[in-house]
Amino acid sequence: MLAKRIIPCLDIKNGRTVKGVNFKYLKDAGDPIQLVCWYTKQGADELIFLDITATNEKRKTLISLVKDISRHINIPFTVGGGIREEKDVELLLNAGADKISINTAAFKNPNILERLSKRFGSQCIVLAIDTKYEENEWWVYLNGGRISTHTKTLDWAKEGTNRGAGEILLTSMNHDGTKNGFALDITRKISENIDTPVIASGGAGKLEDFYKIFKTGKADAALAASIFHYKEIEIPKLKFYLNQLHIPVR
């Protein structure tokens, strides 16, 4: 079994870290720079920064904040939000990002995945998928969960991978912020049907949730936000717990 990764996520709005439940009811969760420094000391394996209102506000990602964050970390750093074309990716990589995460723009224009992976390498292209379980199926949602589609999540994950995405960031809208555990079924389904790594996101609330998403959900990495932001679970304790259960972590 390859070593699993633990990834804190910073959802950013107006330059502050925020967190909600089911993509709604956002609350302030602190200063992003202070959180970044904390996570670096805690032994996080990677960091993901999502500018969650950039797409809906039709603006670019907060480049200045990306630069500030990159100066405070020494771990891989993924940035998403408002990415629509190649020059957006170039700006973010030059600002210090190691990988970029693309969501709505890739769904509306799938060819961009091929262009980005060809120019920058698939290893730095993360396809973010927001998914919701409705009427006995997992469906793709766009624009931060505001717009539904008729596309099944597994189908889009397969297509995105075939077009060049090097990793899938899968967020369950049903589980986001609930702290009731990750979406095991859809995570496992995708992990077993594509060759690229899957990052599970949404629902982490206790140590056991991480064990289940790695053991049962077959995820390659687990992302969490509020439980780390509010220090409900500390990363060294989580890694010790997983190692005790023979789940290798970095």
XYZ file of C-alpha atoms in Angstrom:
250
model
C 0.000 0.000 0.000
C 1.410 3.395 -0.960
C 1.723 5.975 1.801
C -1.414 8.029 2.266
C -1.478 11.810 2.456
C -3.172 14.143 4.954
C -4.139 17.467 3.388
C -5.583 20.544 5.134
C -7.725 22.742 2.887
C -8.090 26.497 3.027
C -11.370 27.707 1.529
C -10.749 31.404 0.936
C -13.294 34.212 0.682
C -12.328 37.898 0.764
C -8.819 36.960 1.867
C -9.983 34.997 4.939
C -10.306 31.285 5.588
C -13.954 30.231 5.789
C -15.830 26.998 6.337
C -19.484 26.017 6.021
C -21.785 23.014 5.917
C -22.973 21.477 2.636
C -21.356 24.421 0.793
C -23.566 26.902 2.746
C -23.526 28.892 5.999
C -19.918 30.024 5.688
C -18.165 31.128 8.872
C -14.800 32.757 9.391
C -12.116 30.193 10.304
C -9.074 32.404 10.686
C -6.131 34.057 8.997
C -4.804 31.882 6.149
C -1.138 32.720 6.782
C -1.376 31.760 10.464
C -3.084 28.490 9.521
C -0.465 27.734 6.874
C 2.343 28.180 9.404
C 0.492 25.940 11.859
C 0.006 23.187 9.270
C 3.639 23.283 8.223
C 4.700 22.720 11.844
C 2.064 20.006 12.256
C 3.509 17.866 9.475
C 0.808 18.227 6.839
C 1.784 16.431 3.632
C 0.314 18.985 1.261
C -1.919 22.040 1.318
C -4.859 22.976 -0.894
C -6.034 26.567 -1.304
C -9.419 27.120 -2.942
C -10.603 30.631 -3.769
C -14.239 29.547 -3.535
C -15.913 32.676 -4.920
C -13.552 33.460 -7.805
C -15.564 31.565 -10.451
C -18.941 33.004 -9.485
C -17.485 36.495 -9.232
C -15.808 35.950 -12.644
C -12.401 37.085 -11.382
C -8.933 35.631 -11.130
C -7.499 33.852 -8.097
C -5.935 36.007 -5.378
C -2.364 35.964 -6.682
C -0.935 38.133 -3.898
C -2.253 35.773 -1.236
C -0.877 32.785 -3.126
C 2.558 34.435 -3.114
C 2.340 35.152 0.622
C 1.333 31.585 1.423
C 4.047 30.068 -0.749
C 6.671 31.993 1.212
C 5.574 30.313 4.444
C 5.458 26.658 3.418
C 7.813 23.911 2.291
C 5.205 21.317 1.264
C 3.377 20.851 -2.072
C 0.760 23.544 -2.541
C -2.307 23.278 -4.804
C -4.336 26.348 -5.796
C -7.828 26.431 -7.280
C -10.569 28.915 -8.079
C -11.144 31.098 -11.134
C -8.807 29.145 -13.431
C -10.079 29.293 -17.023
C -7.068 29.346 -19.330
C -3.393 28.526 -19.651
C -2.135 31.931 -18.583
C -4.035 31.591 -15.280
C -2.070 28.425 -14.559
C 1.203 30.064 -15.563
C 0.569 32.959 -13.153
C -0.226 30.631 -10.260
C 2.787 28.403 -10.819
C 4.998 31.478 -11.036
C 3.428 32.730 -7.783
C 4.561 29.592 -5.971
C 1.863 26.962 -6.534
C 3.059 23.417 -7.241
C -0.257 22.209 -8.671
C -3.509 23.795 -9.794
C -7.059 22.619 -9.250
C -9.634 23.199 -11.968
C -13.363 22.484 -11.705
C -16.169 24.277 -13.583
C -13.994 25.544 -16.426
C -12.803 22.013 -17.199
C -16.358 20.669 -17.285
C -17.500 23.413 -19.677
C -14.390 23.084 -21.831
C -12.846 19.616 -21.315
C -10.200 20.243 -23.989
C -8.419 22.531 -21.537
C -7.335 19.472 -19.539
C -5.450 18.156 -22.557
C -3.822 21.513 -23.228
C -2.819 22.038 -19.595
C -1.427 18.547 -19.103
C 0.536 18.784 -22.349
C 2.068 22.136 -21.457
C 2.552 21.821 -17.684
C 2.442 18.057 -17.084
C -0.455 16.026 -15.733
C 1.249 15.809 -12.324
C 0.286 19.414 -11.629
C -3.308 19.257 -12.930
C -5.913 18.366 -10.305
C -9.490 17.910 -11.489
C -11.836 19.027 -8.697
C -15.295 17.453 -8.776
C -18.127 18.589 -6.525
C -20.633 15.760 -6.306
C -24.100 15.281 -4.786
C -26.104 12.118 -4.199
C -29.641 12.469 -5.546
C -32.157 9.929 -6.841
C -29.828 6.977 -6.265
C -26.908 8.454 -8.188
C -23.885 10.730 -7.671
C -24.063 13.786 -9.982
C -21.566 16.496 -10.897
C -22.284 20.030 -9.648
C -20.655 23.245 -10.865
C -19.993 26.811 -9.697
C -19.344 25.925 -6.080
C -22.342 23.619 -5.891
C -24.819 26.117 -7.304
C -25.492 24.454 -10.666
C -26.519 20.826 -11.211
C -25.658 18.756 -14.278
C -26.930 15.545 -15.838
C -23.442 14.022 -15.778
C -22.639 11.118 -13.488
C -19.599 11.676 -11.291
C -17.859 8.454 -12.282
C -18.270 9.246 -15.982
C -16.720 12.694 -15.561
C -13.862 11.342 -13.436
C -13.040 8.820 -16.161
C -13.190 11.429 -18.923
C -11.152 13.940 -16.954
C -8.463 11.372 -16.307
C -8.391 10.318 -19.935
C -7.988 13.961 -20.950
C -4.932 14.456 -18.755
C -5.907 15.192 -15.156
C -3.245 13.787 -12.850
C -5.362 13.657 -9.723
C -9.028 13.842 -8.703
C -10.195 16.023 -5.801
C -13.609 14.583 -4.957
C -15.838 16.602 -2.628
C -19.180 15.244 -1.482
C -21.656 18.076 -1.037
C -23.819 15.779 1.094
C -20.972 15.242 3.544
C -19.188 18.613 3.431
C -18.887 20.135 6.902
C -21.151 17.557 8.572
C -18.346 15.701 10.387
C -20.284 12.456 9.836
C -17.586 10.746 7.804
C -16.468 10.725 4.180
C -18.520 9.464 1.230
C -17.081 5.945 1.146
C -19.114 4.510 -1.724
C -18.427 7.035 -4.473
C -14.795 7.439 -3.396
C -14.207 3.692 -3.631
C -16.089 3.466 -6.931
C -13.886 6.093 -8.530
C -10.666 4.803 -6.969
C -11.345 1.346 -8.376
C -12.186 2.610 -11.865
C -9.422 5.096 -12.642
C -5.654 4.938 -12.379
C -5.026 8.439 -11.025
C -4.918 9.239 -7.279
C -8.151 10.297 -5.572
C -8.290 12.879 -2.771
C -11.400 12.398 -0.632
C -12.993 15.561 0.714
C -16.028 16.303 2.863
C -17.234 14.858 6.159
C -14.136 14.264 8.299
C -15.108 14.508 11.954
C -13.124 11.959 13.920
C -10.019 9.786 13.656
C -11.997 6.731 12.525
C -13.267 8.575 9.467
C -9.730 8.743 8.068
C -9.156 5.038 8.646
C -12.392 4.188 6.819
C -11.721 6.420 3.816
C -8.298 4.835 3.320
C -9.267 1.246 4.129
C -12.802 1.049 2.713
C -12.924 4.056 0.385
C -9.509 3.269 -1.155
C -8.607 6.969 -1.244
C -5.004 8.005 -1.816
C -5.314 11.150 0.277
C -7.798 12.680 2.697
C -8.593 16.359 2.868
C -10.164 18.129 5.834
C -10.730 21.699 6.913
C -12.695 22.651 10.028
C -11.418 19.850 12.273
C -7.886 21.029 11.536
C -8.667 24.770 11.584
C -10.327 24.538 15.004
C -7.711 22.060 16.322
C -10.297 19.351 17.006
C -7.828 16.840 15.552
C -4.091 17.466 15.356
C -2.205 15.974 12.422
C 0.585 14.221 14.439
C -2.066 12.439 16.525
C -3.956 11.431 13.376
C -0.831 10.011 11.726
C 0.105 8.081 14.866
C -3.416 6.639 14.996
C -3.283 5.535 11.344
C 0.163 3.986 11.743
C -1.104 1.979 14.708
C -3.763 0.556 12.369
C -1.183 -0.258 9.687
C -2.229 2.542 7.345
C 1.062 3.974 6.042
C 1.181 7.767 5.943
C 3.922 10.096 4.851
